[in-house]
PDB file of C-alpha atoms in Angstrom:
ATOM      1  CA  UNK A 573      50.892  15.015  76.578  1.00 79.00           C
ATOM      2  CA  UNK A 574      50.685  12.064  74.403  1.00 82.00           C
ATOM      3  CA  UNK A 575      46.534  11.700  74.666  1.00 85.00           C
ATOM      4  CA  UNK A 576      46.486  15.871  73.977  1.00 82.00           C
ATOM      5  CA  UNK A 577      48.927  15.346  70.369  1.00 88.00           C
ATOM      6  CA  UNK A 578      46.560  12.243  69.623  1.00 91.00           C
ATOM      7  CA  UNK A 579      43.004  13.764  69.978  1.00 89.00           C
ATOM      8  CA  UNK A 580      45.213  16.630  68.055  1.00 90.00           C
ATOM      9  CA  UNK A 581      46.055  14.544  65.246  1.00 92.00           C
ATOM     10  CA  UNK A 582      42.475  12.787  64.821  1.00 92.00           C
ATOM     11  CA  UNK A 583      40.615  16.743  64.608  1.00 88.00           C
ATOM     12  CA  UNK A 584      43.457  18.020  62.361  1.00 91.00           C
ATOM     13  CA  UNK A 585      43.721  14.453  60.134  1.00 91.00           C
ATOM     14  CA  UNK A 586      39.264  14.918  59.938  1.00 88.00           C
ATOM     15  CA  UNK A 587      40.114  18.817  59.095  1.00 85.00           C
ATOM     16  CA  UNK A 588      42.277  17.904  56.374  1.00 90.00           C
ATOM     17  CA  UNK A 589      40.571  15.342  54.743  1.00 88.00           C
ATOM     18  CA  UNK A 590      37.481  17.529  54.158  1.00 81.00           C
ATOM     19  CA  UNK A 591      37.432  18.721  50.770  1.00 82.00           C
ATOM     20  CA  UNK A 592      38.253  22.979  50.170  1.00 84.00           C
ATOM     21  CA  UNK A 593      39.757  24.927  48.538  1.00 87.00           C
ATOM     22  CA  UNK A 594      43.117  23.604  48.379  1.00 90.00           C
ATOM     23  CA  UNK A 595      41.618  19.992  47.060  1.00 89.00           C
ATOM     24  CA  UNK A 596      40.239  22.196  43.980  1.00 88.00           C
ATOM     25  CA  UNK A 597      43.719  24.126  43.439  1.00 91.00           C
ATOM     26  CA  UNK A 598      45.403  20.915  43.681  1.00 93.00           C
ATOM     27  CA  UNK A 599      42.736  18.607  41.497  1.00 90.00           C
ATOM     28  CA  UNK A 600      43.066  21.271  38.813  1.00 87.00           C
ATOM     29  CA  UNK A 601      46.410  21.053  38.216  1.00 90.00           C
ATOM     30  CA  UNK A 602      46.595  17.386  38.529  1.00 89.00           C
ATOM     31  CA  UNK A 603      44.116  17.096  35.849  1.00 83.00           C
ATOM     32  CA  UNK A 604      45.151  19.729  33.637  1.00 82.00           C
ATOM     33  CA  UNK A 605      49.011  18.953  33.828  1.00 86.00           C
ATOM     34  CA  UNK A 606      49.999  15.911  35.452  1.00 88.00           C
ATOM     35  CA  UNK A 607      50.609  14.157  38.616  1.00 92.00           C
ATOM     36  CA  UNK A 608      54.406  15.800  38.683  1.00 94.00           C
ATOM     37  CA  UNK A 609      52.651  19.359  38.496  1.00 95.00           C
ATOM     38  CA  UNK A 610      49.829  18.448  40.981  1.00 94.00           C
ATOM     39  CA  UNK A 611      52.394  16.760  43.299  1.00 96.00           C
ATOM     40  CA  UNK A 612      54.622  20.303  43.167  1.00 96.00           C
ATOM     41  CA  UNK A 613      51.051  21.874  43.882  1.00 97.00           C
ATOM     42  CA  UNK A 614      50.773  20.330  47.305  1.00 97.00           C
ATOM     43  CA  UNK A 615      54.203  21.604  47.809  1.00 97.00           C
ATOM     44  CA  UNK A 616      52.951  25.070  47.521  1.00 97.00           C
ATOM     45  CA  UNK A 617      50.087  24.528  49.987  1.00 96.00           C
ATOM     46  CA  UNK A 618      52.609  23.342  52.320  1.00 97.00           C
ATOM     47  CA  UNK A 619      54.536  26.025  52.436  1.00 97.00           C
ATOM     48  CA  UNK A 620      51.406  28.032  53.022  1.00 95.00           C
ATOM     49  CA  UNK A 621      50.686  26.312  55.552  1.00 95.00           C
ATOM     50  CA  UNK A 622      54.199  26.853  57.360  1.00 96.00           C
ATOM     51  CA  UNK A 623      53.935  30.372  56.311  1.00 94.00           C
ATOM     52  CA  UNK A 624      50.392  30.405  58.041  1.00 93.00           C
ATOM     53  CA  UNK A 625      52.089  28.721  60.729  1.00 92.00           C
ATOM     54  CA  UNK A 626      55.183  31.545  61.109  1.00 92.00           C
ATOM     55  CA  UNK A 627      52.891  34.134  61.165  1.00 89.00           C
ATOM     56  CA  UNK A 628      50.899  32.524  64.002  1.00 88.00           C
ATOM     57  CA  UNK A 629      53.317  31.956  66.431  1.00 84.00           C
ATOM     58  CA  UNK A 630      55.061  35.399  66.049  1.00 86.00           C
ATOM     59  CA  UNK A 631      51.446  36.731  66.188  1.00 84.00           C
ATOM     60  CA  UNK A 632      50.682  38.831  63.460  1.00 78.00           C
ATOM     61  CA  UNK A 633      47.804  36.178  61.815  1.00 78.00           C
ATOM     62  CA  UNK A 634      46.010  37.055  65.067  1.00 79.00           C
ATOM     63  CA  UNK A 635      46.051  40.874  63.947  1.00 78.00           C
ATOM     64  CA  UNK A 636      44.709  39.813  60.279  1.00 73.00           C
ATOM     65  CA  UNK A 637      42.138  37.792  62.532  1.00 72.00           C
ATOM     66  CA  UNK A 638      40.978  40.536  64.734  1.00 79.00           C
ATOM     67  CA  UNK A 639      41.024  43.195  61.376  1.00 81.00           C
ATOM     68  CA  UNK A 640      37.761  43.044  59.691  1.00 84.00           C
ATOM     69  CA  UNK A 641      39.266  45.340  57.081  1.00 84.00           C
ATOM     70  CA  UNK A 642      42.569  43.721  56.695  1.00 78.00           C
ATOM     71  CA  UNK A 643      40.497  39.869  56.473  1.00 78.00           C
ATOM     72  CA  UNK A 644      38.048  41.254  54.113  1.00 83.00           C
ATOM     73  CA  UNK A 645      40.658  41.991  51.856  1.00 83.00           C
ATOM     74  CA  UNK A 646      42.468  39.207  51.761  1.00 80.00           C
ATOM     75  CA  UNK A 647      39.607  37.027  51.233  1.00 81.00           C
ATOM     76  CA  UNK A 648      38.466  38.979  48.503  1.00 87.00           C
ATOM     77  CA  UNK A 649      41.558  38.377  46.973  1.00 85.00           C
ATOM     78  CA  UNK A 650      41.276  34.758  47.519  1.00 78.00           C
ATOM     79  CA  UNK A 651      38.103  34.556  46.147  1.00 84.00           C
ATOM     80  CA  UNK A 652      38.820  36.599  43.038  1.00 88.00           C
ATOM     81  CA  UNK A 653      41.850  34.231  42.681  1.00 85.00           C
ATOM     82  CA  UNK A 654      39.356  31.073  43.002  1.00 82.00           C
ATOM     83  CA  UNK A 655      36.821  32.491  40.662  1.00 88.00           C
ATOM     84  CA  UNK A 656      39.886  33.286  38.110  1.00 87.00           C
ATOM     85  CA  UNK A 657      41.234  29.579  38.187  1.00 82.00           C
ATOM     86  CA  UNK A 658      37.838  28.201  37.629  1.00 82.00           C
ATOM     87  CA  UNK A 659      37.171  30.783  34.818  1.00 89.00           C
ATOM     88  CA  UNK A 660      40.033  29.725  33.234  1.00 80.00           C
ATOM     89  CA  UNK A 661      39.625  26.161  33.708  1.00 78.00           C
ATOM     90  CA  UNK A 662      36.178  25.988  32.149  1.00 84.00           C
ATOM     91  CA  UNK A 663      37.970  28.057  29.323  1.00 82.00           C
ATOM     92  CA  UNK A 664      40.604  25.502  29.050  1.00 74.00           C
ATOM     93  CA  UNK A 665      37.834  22.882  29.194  1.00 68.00           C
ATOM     94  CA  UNK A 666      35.283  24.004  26.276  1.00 71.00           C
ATOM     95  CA  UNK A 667      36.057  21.433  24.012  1.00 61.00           C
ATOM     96  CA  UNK A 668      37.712  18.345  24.602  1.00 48.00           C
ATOM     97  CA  UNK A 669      41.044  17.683  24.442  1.00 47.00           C
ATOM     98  CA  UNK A 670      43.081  15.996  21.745  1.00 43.00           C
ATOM     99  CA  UNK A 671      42.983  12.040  22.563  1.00 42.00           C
ATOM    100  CA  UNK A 672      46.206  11.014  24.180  1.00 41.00           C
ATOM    101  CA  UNK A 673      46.965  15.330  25.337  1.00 42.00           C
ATOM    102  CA  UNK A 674      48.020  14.937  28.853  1.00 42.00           C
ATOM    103  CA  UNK A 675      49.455  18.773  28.666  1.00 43.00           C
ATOM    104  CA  UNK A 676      47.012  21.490  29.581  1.00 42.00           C
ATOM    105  CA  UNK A 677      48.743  24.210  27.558  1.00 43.00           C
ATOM    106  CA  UNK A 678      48.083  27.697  28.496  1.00 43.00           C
ATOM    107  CA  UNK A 679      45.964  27.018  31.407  1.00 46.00           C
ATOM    108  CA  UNK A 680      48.515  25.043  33.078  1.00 53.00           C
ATOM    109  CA  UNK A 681      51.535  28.039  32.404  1.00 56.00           C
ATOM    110  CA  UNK A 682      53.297  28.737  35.309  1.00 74.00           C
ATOM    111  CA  UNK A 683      54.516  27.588  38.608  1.00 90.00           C
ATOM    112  CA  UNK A 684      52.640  25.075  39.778  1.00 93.00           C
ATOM    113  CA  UNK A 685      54.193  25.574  43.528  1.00 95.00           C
ATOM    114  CA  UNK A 686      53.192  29.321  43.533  1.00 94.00           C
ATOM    115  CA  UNK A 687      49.702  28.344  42.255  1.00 93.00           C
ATOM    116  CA  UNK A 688      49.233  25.754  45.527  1.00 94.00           C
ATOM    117  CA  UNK A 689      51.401  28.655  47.680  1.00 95.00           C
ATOM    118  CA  UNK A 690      48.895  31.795  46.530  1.00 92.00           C
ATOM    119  CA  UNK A 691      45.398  29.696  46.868  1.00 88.00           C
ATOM    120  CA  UNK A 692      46.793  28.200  51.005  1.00 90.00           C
ATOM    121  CA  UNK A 693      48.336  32.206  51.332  1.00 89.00           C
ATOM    122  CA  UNK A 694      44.867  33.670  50.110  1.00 87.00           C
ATOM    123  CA  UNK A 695      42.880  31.972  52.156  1.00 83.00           C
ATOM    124  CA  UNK A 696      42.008  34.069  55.456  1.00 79.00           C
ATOM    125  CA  UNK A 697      40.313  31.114  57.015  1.00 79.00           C
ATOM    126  CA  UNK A 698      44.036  29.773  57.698  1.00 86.00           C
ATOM    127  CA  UNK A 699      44.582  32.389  59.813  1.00 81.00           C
ATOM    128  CA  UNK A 700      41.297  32.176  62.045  1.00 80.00           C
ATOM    129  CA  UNK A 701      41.593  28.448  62.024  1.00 86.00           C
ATOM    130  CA  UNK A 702      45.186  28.684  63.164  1.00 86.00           C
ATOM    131  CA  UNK A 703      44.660  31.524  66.145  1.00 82.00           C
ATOM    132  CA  UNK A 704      40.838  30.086  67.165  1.00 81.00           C
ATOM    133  CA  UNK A 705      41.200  26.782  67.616  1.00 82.00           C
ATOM    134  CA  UNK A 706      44.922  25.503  67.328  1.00 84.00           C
ATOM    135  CA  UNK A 707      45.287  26.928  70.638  1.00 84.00           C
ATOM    136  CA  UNK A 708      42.612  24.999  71.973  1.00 84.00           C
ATOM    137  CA  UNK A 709      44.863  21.372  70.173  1.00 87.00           C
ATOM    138  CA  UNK A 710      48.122  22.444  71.675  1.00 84.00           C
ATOM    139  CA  UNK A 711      49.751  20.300  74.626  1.00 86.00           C
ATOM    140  CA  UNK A 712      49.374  22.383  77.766  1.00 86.00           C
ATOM    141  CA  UNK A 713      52.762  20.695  78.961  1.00 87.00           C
ATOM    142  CA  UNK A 714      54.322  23.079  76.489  1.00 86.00           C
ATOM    143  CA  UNK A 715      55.706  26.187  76.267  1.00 89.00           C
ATOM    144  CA  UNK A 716      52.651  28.124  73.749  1.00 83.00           C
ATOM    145  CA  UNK A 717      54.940  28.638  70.889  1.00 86.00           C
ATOM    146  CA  UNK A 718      56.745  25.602  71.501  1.00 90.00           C
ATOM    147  CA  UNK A 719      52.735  23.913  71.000  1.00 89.00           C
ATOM    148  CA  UNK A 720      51.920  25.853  68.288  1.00 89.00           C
ATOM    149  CA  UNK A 721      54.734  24.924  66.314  1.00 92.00           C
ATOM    150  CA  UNK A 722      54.148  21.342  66.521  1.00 93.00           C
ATOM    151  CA  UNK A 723      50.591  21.126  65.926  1.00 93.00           C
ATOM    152  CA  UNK A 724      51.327  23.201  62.607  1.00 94.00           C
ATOM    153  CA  UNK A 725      54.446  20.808  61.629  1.00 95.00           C
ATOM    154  CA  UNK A 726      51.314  17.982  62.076  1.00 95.00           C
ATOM    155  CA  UNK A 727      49.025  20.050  59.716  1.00 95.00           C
ATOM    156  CA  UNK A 728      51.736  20.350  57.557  1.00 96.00           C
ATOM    157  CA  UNK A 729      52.582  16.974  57.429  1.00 97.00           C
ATOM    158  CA  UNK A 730      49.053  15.611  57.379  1.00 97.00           C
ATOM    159  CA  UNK A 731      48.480  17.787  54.635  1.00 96.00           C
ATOM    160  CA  UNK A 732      50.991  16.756  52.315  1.00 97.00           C
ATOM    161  CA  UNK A 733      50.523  12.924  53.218  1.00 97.00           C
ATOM    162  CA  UNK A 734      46.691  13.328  52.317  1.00 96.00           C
ATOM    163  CA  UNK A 735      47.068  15.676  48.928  1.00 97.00           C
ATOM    164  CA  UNK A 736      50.202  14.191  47.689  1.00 97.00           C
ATOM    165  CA  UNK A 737      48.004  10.521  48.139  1.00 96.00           C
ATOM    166  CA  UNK A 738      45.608  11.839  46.188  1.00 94.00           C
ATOM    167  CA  UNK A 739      47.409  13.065  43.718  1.00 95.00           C
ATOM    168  CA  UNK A 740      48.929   9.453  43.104  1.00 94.00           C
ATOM    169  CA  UNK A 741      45.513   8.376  43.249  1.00 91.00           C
ATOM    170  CA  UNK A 742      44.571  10.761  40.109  1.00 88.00           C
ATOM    171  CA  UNK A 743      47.438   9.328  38.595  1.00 88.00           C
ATOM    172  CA  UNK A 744      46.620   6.166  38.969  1.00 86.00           C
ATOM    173  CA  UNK A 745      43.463   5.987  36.778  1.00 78.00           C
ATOM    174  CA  UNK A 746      44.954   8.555  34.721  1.00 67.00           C
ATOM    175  CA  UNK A 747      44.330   6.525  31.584  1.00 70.00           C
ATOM    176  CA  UNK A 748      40.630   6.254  32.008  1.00 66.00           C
ATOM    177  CA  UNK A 749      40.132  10.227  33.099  1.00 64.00           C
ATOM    178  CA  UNK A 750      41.865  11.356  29.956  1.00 64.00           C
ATOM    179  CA  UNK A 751      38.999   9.817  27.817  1.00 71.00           C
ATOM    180  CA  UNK A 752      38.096  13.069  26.038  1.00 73.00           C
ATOM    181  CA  UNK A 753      34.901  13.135  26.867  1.00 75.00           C
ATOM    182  CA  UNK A 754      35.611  12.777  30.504  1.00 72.00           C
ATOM    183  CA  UNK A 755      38.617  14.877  30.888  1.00 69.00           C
ATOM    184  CA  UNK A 756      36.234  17.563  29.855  1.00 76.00           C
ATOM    185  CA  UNK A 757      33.342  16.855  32.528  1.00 79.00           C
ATOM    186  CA  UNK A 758      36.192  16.766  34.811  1.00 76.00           C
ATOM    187  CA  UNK A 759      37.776  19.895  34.107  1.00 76.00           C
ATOM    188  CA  UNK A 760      34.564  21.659  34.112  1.00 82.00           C
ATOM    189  CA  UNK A 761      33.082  20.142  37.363  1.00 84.00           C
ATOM    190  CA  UNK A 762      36.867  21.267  38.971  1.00 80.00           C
ATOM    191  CA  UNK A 763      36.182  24.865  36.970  1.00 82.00           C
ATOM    192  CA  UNK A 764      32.744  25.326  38.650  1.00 88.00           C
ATOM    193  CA  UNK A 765      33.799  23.835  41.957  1.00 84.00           C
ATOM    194  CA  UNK A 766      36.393  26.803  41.997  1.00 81.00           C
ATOM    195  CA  UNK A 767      33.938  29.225  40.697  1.00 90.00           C
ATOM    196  CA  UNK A 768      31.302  28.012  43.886  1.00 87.00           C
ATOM    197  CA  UNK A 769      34.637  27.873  46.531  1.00 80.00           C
ATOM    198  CA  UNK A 770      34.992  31.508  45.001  1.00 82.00           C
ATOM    199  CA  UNK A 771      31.914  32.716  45.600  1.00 88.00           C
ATOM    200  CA  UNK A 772      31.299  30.989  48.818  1.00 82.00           C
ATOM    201  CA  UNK A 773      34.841  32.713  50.156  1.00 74.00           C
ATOM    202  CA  UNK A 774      33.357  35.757  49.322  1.00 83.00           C
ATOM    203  CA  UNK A 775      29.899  35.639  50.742  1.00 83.00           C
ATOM    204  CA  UNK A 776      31.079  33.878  54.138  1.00 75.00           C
ATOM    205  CA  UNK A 777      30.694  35.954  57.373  1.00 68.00           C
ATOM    206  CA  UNK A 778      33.066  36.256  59.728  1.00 58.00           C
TER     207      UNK A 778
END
């Protein structure tokens, strides 16, 4: 069992670590608002995740999987929710900011949790990643659900561990990225990244 939750941990820690989606949402708001706001960010992709994770083992994200219609929708609503954080990002962004503005004012209204919560919630690939190969990770030694549950409570936890580390790291050279002039190439490289993620969501098959 113990070989089966390492190899686990290694795909799931390499999964992670590659930058999505959730890296944009979570940049963004570290950027635009601070490393409290980006750090309460990852929360909400968390809880995504766990919420990705409920609906897995009870079965119902293998229904959204298996529903062309019901997937198509929801990551056209993802992607229309990318595409409308980058939008208003590169809005935000088109000047720079006051030297010594940490706030991001208007852009940055609102809950940062439910920001990181809709982007992980929005994002169909979850749920194919979660009932495709999870199930292939899980320790045969254990009851399915029982598996299941514990490879998403390591997803979870890697998750957090990797975001939340990069959000410190933001932090840390804070005082060099809110330089005007690069606070502004930085919020519009996150703005377009979101816009591309957007449009990428949308155009993927399957």
């Amino acid at each position: 069992m113990l070989t089966h939750v390492v190899t686990a941990i290694g795909v799931l820690g390499l999964l992670t670590v590659v930058p999505g989606p959730d890296m944009a949402v979570v940049t963004r708001r570290a950027l635009m608002a601070g490393p409290r706001d980006g750090l309460r960010t990852v929360g909400g992709v968390a809880t995504g995740l766990l919420l990705w994770g409920a609906l897995t083992v009870a079965g119902l994200a293998a229904v959204l999987a298996a529903s062309p219609a019901a997937y198509l929708a929801v990551k056209l609503l993802g992607a229309g929710y990318l595409v409308f954080l980058g939008a208003q990002t590169l809005w935000q962004h088109r000047r720079s900011a006051p030297a010594g503005r940490t706030d991001a004012g208007p852009a940055a209204a609102g809950s940062p949790w439910r920001t990181g919560l809709a982007g992980n919630v929005l994002n169909p690939k979850i749920a194919v990643f979660y009932t495709g190969l999870l199930p292939t990770l899980a320790p045969p030694q254990l009851p399915a659900s029982w598996g299941m549950t514990l490879l998403v409570l390591l997803h979870t936890t890697l998750t957090l561990a990797w975001l939340s580390s990069y959000v410190l790291l933001l932090s840390k050279a804070g005082p060099v990225l809110q330089k005007p002039r690069l606070h502004r190439a930085l919020g519009r490289t996150t703005g377009v990244a979101l816009i591309g993620l957007g449009l990428a969501v949308a155009t993927a098959s399957g």
